JSON list of C-alpha atoms in Angstrom, two decimals:
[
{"chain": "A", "resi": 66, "resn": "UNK", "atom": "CA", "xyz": [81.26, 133.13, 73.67]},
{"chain": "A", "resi": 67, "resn": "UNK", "atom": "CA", "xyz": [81.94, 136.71, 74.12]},
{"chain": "A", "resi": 68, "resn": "UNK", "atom": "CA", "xyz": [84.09, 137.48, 76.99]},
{"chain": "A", "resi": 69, "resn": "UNK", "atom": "CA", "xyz": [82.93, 138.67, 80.36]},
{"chain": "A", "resi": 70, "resn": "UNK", "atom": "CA", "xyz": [83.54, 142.57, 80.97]},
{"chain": "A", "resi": 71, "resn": "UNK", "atom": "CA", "xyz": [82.90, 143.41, 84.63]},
{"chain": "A", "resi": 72, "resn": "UNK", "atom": "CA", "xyz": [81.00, 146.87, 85.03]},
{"chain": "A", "resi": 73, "resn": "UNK", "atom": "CA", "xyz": [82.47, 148.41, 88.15]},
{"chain": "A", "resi": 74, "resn": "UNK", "atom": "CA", "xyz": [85.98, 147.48, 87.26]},
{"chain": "A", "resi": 75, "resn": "UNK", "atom": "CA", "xyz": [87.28, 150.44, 87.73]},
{"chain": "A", "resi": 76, "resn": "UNK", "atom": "CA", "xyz": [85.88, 150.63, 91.67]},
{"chain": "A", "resi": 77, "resn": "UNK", "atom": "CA", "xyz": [87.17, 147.61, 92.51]},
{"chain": "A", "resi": 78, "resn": "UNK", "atom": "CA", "xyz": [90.85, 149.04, 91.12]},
{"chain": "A", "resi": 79, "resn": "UNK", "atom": "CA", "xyz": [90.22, 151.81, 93.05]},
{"chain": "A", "resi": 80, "resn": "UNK", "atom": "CA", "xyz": [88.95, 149.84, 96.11]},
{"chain": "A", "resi": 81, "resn": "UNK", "atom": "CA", "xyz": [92.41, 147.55, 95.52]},
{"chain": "A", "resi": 82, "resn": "UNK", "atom": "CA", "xyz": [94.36, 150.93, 95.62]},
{"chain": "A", "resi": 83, "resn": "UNK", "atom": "CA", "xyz": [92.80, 152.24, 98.98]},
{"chain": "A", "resi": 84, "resn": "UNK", "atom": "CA", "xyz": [93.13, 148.74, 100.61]},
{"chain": "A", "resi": 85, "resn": "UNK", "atom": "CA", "xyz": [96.74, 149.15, 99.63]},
{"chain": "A", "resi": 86, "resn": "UNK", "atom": "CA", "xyz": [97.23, 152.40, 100.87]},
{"chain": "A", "resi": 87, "resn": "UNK", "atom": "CA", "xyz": [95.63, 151.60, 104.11]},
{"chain": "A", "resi": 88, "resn": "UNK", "atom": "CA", "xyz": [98.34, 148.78, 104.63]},
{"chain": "A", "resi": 89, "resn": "UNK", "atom": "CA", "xyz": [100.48, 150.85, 103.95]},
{"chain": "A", "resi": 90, "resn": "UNK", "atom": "CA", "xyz": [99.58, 153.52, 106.70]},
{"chain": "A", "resi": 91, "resn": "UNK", "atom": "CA", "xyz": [99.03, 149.95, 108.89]},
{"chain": "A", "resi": 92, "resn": "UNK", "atom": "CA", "xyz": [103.07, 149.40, 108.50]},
{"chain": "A", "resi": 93, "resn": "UNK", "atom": "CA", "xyz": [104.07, 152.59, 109.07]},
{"chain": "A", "resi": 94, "resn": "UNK", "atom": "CA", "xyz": [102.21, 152.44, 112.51]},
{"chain": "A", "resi": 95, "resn": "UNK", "atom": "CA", "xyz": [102.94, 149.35, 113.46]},
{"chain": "A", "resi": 96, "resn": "UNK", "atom": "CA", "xyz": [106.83, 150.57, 112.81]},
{"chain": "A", "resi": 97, "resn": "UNK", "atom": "CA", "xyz": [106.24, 153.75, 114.56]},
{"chain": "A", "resi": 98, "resn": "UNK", "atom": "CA", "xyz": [105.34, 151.46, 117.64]},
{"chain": "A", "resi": 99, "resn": "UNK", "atom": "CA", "xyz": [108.71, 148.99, 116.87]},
{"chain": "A", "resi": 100, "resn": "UNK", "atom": "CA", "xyz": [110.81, 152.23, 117.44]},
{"chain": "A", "resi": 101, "resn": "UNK", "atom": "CA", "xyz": [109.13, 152.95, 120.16]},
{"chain": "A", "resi": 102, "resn": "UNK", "atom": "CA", "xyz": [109.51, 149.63, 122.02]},
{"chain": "A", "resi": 103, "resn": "UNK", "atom": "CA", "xyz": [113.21, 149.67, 121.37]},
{"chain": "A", "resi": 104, "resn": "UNK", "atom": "CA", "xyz": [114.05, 153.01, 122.99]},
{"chain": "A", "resi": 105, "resn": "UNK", "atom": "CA", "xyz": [111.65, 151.89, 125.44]},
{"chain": "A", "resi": 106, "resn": "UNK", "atom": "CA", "xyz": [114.23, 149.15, 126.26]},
{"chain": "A", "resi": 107, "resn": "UNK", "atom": "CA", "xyz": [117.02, 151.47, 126.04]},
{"chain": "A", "resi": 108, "resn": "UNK", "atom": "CA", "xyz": [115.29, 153.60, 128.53]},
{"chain": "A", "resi": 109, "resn": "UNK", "atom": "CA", "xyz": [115.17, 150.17, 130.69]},
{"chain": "A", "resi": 110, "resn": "UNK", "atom": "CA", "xyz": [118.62, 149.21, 130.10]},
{"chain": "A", "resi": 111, "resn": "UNK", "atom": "CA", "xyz": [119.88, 152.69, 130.67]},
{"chain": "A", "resi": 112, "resn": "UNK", "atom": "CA", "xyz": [117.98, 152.57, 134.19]},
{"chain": "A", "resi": 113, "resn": "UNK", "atom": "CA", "xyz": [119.36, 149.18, 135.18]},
{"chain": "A", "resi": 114, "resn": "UNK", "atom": "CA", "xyz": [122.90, 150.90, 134.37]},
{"chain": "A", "resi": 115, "resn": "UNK", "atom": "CA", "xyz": [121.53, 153.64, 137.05]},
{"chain": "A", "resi": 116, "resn": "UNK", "atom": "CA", "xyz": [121.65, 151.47, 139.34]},
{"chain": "A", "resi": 117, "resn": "UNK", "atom": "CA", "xyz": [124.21, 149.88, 139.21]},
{"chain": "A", "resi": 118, "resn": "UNK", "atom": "CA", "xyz": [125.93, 152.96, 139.36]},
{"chain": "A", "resi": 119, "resn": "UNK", "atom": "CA", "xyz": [124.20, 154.42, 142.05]},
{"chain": "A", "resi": 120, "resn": "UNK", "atom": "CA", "xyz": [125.21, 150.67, 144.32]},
{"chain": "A", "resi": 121, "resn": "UNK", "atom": "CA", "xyz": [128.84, 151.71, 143.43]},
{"chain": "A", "resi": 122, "resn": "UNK", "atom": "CA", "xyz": [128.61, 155.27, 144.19]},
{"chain": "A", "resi": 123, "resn": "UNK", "atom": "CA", "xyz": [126.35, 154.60, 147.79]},
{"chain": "A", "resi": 124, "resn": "UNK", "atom": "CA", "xyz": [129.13, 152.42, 149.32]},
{"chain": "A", "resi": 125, "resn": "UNK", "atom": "CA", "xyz": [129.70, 152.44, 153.29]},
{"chain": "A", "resi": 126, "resn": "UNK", "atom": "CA", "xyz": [132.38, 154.90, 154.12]},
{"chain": "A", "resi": 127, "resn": "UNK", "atom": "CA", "xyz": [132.92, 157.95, 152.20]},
{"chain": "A", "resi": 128, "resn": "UNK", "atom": "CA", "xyz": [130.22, 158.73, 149.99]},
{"chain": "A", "resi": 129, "resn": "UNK", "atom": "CA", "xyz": [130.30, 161.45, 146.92]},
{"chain": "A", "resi": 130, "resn": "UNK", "atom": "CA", "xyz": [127.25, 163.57, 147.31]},
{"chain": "A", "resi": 131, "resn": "UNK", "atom": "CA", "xyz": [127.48, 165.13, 144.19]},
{"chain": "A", "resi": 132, "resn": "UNK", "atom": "CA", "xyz": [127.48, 162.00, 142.23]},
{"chain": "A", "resi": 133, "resn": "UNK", "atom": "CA", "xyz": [124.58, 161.05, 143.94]},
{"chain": "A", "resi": 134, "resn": "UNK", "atom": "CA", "xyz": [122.38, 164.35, 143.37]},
{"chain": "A", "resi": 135, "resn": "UNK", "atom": "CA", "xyz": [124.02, 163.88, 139.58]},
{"chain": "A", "resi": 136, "resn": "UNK", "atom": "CA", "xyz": [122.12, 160.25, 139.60]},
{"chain": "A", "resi": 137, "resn": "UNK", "atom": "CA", "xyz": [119.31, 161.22, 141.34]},
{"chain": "A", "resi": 138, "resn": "UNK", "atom": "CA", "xyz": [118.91, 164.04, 138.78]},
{"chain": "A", "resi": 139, "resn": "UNK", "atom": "CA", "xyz": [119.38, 161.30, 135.97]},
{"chain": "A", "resi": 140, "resn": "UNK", "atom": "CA", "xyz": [117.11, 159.22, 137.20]},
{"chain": "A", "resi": 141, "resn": "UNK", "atom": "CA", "xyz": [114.36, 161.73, 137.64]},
{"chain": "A", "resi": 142, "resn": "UNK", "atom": "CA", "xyz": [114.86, 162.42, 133.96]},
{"chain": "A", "resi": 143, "resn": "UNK", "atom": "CA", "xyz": [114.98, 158.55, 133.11]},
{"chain": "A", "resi": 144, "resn": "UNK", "atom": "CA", "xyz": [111.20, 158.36, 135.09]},
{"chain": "A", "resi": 145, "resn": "UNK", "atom": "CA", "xyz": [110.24, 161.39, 132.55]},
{"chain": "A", "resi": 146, "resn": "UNK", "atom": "CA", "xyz": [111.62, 160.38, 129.60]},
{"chain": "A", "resi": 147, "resn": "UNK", "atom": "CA", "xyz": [110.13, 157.08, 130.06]},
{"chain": "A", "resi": 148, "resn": "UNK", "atom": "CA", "xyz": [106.54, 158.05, 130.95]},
{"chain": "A", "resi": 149, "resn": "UNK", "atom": "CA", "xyz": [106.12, 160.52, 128.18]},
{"chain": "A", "resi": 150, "resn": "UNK", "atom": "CA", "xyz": [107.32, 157.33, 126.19]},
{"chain": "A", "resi": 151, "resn": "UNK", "atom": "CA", "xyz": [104.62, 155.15, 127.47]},
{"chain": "A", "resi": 152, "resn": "UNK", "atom": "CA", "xyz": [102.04, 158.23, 126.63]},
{"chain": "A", "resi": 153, "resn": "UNK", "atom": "CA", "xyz": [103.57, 158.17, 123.14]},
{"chain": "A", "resi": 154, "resn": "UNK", "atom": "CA", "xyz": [103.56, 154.31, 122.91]},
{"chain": "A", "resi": 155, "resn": "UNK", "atom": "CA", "xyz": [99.60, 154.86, 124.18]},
{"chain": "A", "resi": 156, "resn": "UNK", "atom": "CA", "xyz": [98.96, 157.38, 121.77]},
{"chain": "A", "resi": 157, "resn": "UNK", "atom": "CA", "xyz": [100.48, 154.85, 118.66]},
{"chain": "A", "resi": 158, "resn": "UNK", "atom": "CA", "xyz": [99.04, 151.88, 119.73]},
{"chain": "A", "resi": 159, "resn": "UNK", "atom": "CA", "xyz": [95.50, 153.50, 119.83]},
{"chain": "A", "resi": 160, "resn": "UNK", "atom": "CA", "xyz": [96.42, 154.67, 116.25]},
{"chain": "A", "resi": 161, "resn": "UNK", "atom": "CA", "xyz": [97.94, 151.59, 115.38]},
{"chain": "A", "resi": 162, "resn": "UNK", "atom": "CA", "xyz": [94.24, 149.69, 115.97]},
{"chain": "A", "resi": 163, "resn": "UNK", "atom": "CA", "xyz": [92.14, 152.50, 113.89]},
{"chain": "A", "resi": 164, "resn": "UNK", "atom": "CA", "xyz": [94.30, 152.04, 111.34]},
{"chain": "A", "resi": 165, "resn": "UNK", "atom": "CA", "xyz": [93.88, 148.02, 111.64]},
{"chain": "A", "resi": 166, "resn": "UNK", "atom": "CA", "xyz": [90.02, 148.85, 111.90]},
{"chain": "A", "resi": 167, "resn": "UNK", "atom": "CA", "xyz": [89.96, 151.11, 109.06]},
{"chain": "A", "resi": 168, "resn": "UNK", "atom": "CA", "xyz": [92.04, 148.62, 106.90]},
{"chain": "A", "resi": 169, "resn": "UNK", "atom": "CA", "xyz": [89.46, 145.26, 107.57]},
{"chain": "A", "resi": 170, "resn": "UNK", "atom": "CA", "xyz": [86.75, 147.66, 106.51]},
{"chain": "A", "resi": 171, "resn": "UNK", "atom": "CA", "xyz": [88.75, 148.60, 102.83]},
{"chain": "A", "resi": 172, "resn": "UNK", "atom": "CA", "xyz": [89.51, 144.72, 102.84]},
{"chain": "A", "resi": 173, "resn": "UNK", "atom": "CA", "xyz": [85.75, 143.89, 103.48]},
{"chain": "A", "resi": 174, "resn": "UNK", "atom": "CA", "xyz": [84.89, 146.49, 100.52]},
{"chain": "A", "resi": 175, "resn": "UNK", "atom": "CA", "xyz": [87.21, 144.76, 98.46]},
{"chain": "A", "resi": 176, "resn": "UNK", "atom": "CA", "xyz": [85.57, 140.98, 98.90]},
{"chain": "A", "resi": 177, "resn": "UNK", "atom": "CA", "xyz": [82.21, 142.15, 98.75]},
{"chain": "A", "resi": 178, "resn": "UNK", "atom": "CA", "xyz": [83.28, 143.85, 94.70]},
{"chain": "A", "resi": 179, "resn": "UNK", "atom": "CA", "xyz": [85.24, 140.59, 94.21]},
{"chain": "A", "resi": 180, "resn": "UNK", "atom": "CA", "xyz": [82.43, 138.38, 95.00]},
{"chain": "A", "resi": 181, "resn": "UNK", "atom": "CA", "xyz": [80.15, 140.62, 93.02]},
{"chain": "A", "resi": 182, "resn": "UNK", "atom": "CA", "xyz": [82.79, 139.89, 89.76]},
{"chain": "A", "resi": 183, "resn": "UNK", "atom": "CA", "xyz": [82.74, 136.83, 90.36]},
{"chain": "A", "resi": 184, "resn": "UNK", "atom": "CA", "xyz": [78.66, 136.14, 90.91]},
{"chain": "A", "resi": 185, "resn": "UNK", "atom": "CA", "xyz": [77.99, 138.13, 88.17]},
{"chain": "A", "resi": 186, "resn": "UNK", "atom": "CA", "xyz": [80.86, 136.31, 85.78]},
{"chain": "A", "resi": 187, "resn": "UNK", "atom": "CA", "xyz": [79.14, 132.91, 86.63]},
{"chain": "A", "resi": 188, "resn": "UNK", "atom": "CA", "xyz": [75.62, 134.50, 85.63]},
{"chain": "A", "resi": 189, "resn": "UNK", "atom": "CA", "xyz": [77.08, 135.41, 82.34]},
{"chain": "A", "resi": 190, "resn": "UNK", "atom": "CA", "xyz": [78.38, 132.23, 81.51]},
{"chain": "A", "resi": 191, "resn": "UNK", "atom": "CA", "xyz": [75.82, 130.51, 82.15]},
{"chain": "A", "resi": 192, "resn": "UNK", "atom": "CA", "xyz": [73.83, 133.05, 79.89]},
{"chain": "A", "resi": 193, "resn": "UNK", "atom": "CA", "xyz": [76.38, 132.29, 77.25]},
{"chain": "A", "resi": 194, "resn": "UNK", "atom": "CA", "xyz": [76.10, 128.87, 77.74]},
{"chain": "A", "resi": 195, "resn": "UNK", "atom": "CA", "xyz": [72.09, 128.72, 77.46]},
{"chain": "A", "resi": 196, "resn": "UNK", "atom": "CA", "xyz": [72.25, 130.54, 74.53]},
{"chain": "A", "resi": 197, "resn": "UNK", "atom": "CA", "xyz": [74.71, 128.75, 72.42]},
{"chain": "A", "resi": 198, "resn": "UNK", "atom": "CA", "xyz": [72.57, 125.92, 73.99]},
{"chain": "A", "resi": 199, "resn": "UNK", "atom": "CA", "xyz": [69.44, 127.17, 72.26]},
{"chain": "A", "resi": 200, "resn": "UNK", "atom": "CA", "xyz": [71.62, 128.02, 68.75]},
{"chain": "A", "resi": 201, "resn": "UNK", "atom": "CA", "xyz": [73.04, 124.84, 68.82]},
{"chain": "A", "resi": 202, "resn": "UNK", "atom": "CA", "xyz": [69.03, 123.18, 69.18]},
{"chain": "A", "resi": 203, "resn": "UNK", "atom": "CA", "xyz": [67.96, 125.57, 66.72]},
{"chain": "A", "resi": 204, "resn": "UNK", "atom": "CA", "xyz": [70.35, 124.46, 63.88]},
{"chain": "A", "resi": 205, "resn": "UNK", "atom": "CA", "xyz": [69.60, 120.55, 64.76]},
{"chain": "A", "resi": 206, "resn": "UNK", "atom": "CA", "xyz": [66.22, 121.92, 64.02]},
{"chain": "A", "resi": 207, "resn": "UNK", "atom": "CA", "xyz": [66.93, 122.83, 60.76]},
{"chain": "A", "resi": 208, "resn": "UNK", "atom": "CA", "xyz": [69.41, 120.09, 60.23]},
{"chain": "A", "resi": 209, "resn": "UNK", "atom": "CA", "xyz": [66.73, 117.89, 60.70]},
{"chain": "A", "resi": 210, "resn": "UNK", "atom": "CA", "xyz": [63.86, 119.39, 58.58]},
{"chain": "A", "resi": 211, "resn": "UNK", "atom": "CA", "xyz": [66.40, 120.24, 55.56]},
{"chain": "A", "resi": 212, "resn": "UNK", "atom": "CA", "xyz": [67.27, 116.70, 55.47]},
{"chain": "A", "resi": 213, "resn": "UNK", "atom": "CA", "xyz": [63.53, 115.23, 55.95]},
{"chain": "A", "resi": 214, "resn": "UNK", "atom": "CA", "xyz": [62.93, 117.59, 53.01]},
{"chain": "A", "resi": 215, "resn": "UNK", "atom": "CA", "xyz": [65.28, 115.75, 50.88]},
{"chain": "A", "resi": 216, "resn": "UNK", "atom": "CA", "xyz": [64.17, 112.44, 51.50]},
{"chain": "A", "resi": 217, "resn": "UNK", "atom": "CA", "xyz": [60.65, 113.36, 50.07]}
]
């Protein structure tokens, strides 16, 4: 039986590479969004540490005014740096799904080229198989008349 050679190899290696590529570019964002999330929680934690130091500073009694315009001034900066986070973290995550979007359509061009392989593999063996079918029939043909031959 000769051996099944699928036409569009090559595009479904190529279609294999791109998939790959896009999961690639998939990890990347989804690890540009992990950094992301943990200075976001460093931003949190360092604001929780605000306030804690702002309680201790704001005590009844004598009160530091310049440490407090010092953590007000922090904390203003804190709100920033944290917003323009959350814009960034926006930005990413809507990255993050076109890249997720772009990758199930490379993975759905892959499976459609597999399932083509594979459809058209099955067609060719059973191809093969009809026609040694019809060789093999052929020669019990022959078989049969060369030996009828000798018995008269």
């Amino acid at each position: 039986m000769a051996p099944f050679r699928f036409r569009f190899q090559t595009l479904l290696n190529m279609r294999v590479s791109e998939r790959a590529q896009k999961q690639g570019d998939l990890a990347k964002a989804l690890e540009a969004m992990d950094v992301l999330e943990r200075q976001e929680l460093e931003l949190e934690r360092e604001a929780t540490q605000l306030v804690e130091s702002s309680r201790a500073v704001i005590q009844p009694g004598a009160m530091d005014v310049d440490a407090v315009v010092r953590i007000q001034r922090h904390r203003l900066i804190l709100k920033a740096s944290v917003d323009q986070l959350r814009k960034r973290k926006s930005d990413v995550k809507a990255e993050v799904d076109r890249r997720r979007s772009v990758l199930v359509e490379a993975d759905r061009q892959v499976r459609v080229m597999e399932k083509l392989a594979e459809k058209l593999e099955t067609a060719h063996t059973t191809e093969e198989l009809a026609r040694e079918q019809k060789l093999m029939d052929e020669l019990a043909v022959l078989r049969s008349f060369s030996r009828r031959g000798a018995y008269e």
